[in-house]
Short mmCIF file of C-alpha atoms in Angstrom, two decimals:
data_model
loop_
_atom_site.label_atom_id
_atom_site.label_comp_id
_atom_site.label_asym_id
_atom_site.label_seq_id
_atom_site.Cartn_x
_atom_site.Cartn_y
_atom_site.Cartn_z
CA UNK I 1275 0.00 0.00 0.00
CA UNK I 1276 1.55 3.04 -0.82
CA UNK I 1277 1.33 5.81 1.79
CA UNK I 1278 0.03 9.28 0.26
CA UNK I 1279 3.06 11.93 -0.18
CA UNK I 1280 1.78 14.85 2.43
CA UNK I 1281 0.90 12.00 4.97
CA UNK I 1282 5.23 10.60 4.44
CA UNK I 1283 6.70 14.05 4.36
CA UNK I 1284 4.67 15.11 7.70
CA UNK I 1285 5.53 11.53 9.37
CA UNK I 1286 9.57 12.10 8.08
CA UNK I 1287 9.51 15.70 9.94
CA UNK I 1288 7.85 14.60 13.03
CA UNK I 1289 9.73 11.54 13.23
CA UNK I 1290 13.13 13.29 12.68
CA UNK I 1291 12.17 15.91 15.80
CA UNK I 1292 10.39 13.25 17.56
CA UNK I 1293 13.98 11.01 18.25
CA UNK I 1294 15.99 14.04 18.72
CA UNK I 1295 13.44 15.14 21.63
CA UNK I 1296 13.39 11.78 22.98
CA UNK I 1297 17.86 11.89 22.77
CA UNK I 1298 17.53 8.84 21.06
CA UNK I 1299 18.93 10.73 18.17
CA UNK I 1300 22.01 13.23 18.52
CA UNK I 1301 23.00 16.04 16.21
CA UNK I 1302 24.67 13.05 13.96
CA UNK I 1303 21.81 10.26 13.51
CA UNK I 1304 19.30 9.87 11.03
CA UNK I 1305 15.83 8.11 10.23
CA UNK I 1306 14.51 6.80 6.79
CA UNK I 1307 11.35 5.82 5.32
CA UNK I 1308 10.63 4.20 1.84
CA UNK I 1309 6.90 4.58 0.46
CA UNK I 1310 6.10 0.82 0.04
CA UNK I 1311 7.55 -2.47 0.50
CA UNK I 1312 10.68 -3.25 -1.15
CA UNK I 1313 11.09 -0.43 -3.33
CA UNK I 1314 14.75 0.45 -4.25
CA UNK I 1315 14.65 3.87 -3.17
CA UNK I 1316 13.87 5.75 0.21
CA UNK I 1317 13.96 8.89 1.79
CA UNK I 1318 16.45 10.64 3.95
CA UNK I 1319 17.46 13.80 5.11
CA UNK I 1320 20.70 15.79 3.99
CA UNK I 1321 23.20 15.75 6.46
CA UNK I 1322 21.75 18.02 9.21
CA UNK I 1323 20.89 17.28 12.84
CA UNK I 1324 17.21 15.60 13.26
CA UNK I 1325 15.95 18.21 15.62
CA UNK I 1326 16.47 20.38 12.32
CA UNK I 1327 15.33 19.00 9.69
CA UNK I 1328 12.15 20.57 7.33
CA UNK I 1329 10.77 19.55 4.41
CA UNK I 1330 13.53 21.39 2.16
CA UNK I 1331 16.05 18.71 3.79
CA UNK I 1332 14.16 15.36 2.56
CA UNK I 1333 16.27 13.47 -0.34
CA UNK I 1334 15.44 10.48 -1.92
CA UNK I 1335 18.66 7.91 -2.68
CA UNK I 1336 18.50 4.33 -4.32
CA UNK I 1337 20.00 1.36 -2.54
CA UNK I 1338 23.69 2.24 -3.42
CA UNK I 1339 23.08 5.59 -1.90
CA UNK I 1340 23.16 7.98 -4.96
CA UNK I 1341 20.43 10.78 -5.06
CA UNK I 1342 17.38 9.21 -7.13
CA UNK I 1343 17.05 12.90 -8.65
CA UNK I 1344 19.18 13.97 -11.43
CA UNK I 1345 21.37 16.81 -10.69
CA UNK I 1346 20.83 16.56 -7.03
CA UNK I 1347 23.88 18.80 -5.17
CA UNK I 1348 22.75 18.14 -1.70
CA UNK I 1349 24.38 15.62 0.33
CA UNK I 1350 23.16 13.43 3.05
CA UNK I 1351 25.38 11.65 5.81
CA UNK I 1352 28.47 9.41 5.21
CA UNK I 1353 26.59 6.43 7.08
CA UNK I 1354 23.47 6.27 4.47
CA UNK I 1355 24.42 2.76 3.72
CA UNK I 1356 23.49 1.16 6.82
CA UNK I 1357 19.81 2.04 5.19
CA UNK I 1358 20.14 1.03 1.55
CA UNK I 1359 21.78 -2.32 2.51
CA UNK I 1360 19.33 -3.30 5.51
CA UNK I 1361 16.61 -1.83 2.73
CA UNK I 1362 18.19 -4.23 0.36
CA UNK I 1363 17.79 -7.52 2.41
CA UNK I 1364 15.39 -6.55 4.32
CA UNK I 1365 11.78 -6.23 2.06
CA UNK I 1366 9.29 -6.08 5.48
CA UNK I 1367 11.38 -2.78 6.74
CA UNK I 1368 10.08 0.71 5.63
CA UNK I 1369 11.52 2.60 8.01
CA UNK I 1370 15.39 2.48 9.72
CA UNK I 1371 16.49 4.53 12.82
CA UNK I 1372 20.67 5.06 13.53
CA UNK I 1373 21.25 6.26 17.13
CA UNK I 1374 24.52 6.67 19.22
CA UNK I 1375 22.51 6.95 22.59
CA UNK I 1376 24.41 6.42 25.58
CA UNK I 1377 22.28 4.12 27.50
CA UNK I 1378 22.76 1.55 24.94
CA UNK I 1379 26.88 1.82 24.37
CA UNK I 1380 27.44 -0.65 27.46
CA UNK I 1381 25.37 -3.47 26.15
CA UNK I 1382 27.92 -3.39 22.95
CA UNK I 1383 31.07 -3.36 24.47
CA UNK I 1384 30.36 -5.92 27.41
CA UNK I 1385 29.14 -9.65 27.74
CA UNK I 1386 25.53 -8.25 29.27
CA UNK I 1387 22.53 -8.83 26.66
CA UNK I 1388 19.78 -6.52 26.51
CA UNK I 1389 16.96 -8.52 27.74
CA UNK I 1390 12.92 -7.05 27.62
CA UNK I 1391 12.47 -5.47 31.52
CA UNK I 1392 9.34 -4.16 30.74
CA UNK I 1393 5.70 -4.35 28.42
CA UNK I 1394 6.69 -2.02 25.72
CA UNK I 1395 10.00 -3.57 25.14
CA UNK I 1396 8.33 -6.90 24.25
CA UNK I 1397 10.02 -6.63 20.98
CA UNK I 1398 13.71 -7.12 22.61
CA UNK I 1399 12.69 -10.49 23.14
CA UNK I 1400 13.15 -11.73 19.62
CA UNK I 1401 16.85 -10.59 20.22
CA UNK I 1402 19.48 -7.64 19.85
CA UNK I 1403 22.70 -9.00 18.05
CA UNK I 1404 26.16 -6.44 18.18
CA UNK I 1405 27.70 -5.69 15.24
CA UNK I 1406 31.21 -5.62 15.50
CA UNK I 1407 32.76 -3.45 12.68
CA UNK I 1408 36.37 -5.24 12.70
CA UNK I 1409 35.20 -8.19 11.60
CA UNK I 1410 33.87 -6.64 8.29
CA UNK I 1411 36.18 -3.74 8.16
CA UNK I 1412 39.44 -4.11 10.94
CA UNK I 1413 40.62 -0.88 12.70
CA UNK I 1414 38.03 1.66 10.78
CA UNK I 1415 36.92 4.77 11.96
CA UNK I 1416 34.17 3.38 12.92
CA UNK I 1417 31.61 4.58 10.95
CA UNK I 1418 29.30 2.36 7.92
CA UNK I 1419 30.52 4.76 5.53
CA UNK I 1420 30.82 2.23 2.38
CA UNK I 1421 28.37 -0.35 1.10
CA UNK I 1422 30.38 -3.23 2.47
CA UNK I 1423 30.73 -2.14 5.80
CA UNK I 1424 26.80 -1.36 5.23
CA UNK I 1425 26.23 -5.08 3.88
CA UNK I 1426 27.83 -6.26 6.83
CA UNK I 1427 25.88 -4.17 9.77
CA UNK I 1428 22.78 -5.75 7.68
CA UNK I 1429 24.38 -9.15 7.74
CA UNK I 1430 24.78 -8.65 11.31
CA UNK I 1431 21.07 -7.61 12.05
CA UNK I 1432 19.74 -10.22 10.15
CA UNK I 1433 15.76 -10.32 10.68
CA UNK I 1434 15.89 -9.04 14.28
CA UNK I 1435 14.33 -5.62 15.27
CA UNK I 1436 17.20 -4.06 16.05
CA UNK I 1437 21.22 -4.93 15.95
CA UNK I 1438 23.75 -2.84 18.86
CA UNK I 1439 26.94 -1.01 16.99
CA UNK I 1440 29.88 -2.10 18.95
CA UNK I 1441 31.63 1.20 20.65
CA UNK I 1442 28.93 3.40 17.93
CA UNK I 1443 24.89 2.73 18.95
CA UNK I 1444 22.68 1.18 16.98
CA UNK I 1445 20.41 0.82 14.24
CA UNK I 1446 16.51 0.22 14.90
CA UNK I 1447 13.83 -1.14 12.11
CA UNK I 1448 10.00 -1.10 11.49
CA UNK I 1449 7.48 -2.18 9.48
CA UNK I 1450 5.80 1.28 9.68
CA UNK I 1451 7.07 4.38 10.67
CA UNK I 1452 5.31 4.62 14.07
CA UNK I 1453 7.18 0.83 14.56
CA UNK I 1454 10.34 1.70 13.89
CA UNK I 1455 9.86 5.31 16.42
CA UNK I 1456 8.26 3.63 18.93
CA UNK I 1457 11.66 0.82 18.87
CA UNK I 1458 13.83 3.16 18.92
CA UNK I 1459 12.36 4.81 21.96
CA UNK I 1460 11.41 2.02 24.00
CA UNK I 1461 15.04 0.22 23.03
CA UNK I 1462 16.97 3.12 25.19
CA UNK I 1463 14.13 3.00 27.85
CA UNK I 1464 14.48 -0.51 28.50
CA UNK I 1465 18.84 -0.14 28.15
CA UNK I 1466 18.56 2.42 30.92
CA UNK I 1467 15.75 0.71 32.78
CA UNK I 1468 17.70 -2.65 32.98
CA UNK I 1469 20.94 -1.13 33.45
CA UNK I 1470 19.14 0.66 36.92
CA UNK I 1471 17.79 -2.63 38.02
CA UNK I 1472 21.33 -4.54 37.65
CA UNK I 1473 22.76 -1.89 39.81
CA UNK I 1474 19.94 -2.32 42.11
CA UNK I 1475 20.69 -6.73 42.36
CA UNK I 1476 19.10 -9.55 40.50
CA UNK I 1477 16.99 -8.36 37.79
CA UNK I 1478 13.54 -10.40 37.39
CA UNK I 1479 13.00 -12.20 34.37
CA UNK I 1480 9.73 -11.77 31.55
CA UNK I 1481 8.35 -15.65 31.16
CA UNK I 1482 8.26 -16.69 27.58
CA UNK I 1483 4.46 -16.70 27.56
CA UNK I 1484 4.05 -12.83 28.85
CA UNK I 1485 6.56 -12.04 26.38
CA UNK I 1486 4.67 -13.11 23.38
CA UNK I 1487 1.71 -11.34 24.66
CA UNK I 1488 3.23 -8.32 25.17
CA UNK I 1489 4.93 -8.31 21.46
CA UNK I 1490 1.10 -9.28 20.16
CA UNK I 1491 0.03 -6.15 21.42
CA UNK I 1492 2.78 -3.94 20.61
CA UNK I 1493 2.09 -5.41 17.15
CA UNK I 1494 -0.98 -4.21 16.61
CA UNK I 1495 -0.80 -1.40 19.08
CA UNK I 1496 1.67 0.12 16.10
CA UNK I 1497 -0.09 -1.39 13.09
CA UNK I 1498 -1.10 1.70 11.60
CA UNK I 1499 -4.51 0.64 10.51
CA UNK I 1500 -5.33 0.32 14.67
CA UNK I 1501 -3.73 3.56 15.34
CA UNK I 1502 -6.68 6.17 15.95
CA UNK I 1503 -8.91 4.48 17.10
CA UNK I 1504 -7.75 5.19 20.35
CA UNK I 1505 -7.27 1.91 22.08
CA UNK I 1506 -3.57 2.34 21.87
CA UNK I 1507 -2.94 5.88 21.79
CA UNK I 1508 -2.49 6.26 25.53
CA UNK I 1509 0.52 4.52 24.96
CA UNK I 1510 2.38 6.26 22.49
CA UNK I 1511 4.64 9.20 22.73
CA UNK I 1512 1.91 12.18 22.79
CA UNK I 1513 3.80 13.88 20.00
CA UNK I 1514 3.04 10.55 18.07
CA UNK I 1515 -0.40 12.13 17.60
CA UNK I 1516 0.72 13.53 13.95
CA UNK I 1517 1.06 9.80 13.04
CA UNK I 1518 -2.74 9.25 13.71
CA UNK I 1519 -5.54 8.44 11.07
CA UNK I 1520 -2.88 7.86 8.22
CA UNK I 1521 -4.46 7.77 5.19
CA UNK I 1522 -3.53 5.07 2.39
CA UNK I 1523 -4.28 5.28 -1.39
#
């Protein structure tokens, strides 16, 4: 189904402000969306900070990362192919958050898995792999700044929800855009949630059957055809609201 163009560019601004105000996003990440299922191109920002980005910023690359537009000058950030390779593989994903937040730098660069603490990060539980760029790469800079360091990180992921960035942050994916926010989000809630309770003792564990539950509803809960309704709106991040009634053609 192919989402209409005012509804995308609205969700792409809102989403872009709505993970810097959150600090999942610094000045330096970035959040994609591609119109409909497997297409070979998607949208992006040029390379400015989320928190600033308007409708004058939006781009639209292929899969190797070259501007879809002929003549296009602008340029977008030097880590672009983390989303045109996971886009690549990865046909269910339309939309791709990159984060370096802090909370969830420890669970890449230790033994400690990030394990689902609480409802909303159900999601967790179908597990968080680390990508660890040496393998693909050796002593880099660090950053997915070619497409085989970017066919690697997707490697990596595989068809998890979301893959840790050894040292870096991580990269978060959705089925919808409201999916791949509400990840994001809840992923650095749940790192600094967890991270509390391990300092606190033994951490309780989430049984394998309230797990699944849990993920069923977050399922539909950011399906967009349930959103606005308001069943589930209480809980999503109030400035979600833009998100609701999303009309399809």
């Amino acid at each position: 189904r192919l989402l209409s163009l005012s509804w995308l560019i609205e969700s792409f601004l809102t989403a872009n402000h709505l993970v810097a105000v959150q600090l999942v996003c610094d000045a330096v990440g970035h959040w994609t969306i591609r119109h409909v299922p497997g297409a070979c191109r998607y949208f992006i920002s040029r390379s400015v900070a989320p928190a600033q980005v308007t409708a004058a910023d939006i781009l639209e690359l292929d899969l190797d990362g070259k501007p879809a537009a002929a003549g296009e000058k602008r340029t977008s950030y030097r880590e672009r192919f983390i989303h045109g390779e996971i886009y690549r593989v990865r046909p269910d994903v339309m939309s791709i958050v990159h984060c370096h937040a802090p909370s969830l730098i420890p669970f890449g660069i230790t033994k400690i898995p990030l394990r689902p603490v609480y409802h909303n990060s159900s999601f967790i539980g179908e597990g968080v792999p680390v990508f660890e760029i040496r393998e693909g790469g050796g002593d880099t800079d660090m950053l997915v700044s070619t497409p085989a360091l970017g066919r690697a990180l997707a490697k990596a992921l595989t068809n998890k929800p979301a893959v840790l960035m050894r040292g870096h942050g991580a990269v978060i994916v959705g089925k919808s855009v409201i999916e791949s926010v509400a990840r994001s989000v809840y992923l650095e809630v749940n790192a600094r949630v967890q991270a509390q309770a391990m300092a606190m003792g033994q951490v309780s564990g989430v049984t394998i059957v309230v797990l699944w539950r849990c993920r069923r509803w977050f399922m539909e809960a950011m399906t967009i055809s349930n959103i606005g309704n308001g069943s589930s709106a209480e809980n999503i991040p109030p400035t979600q609201s833009q998100y609701l009634g999303a009309p399809i053609q």
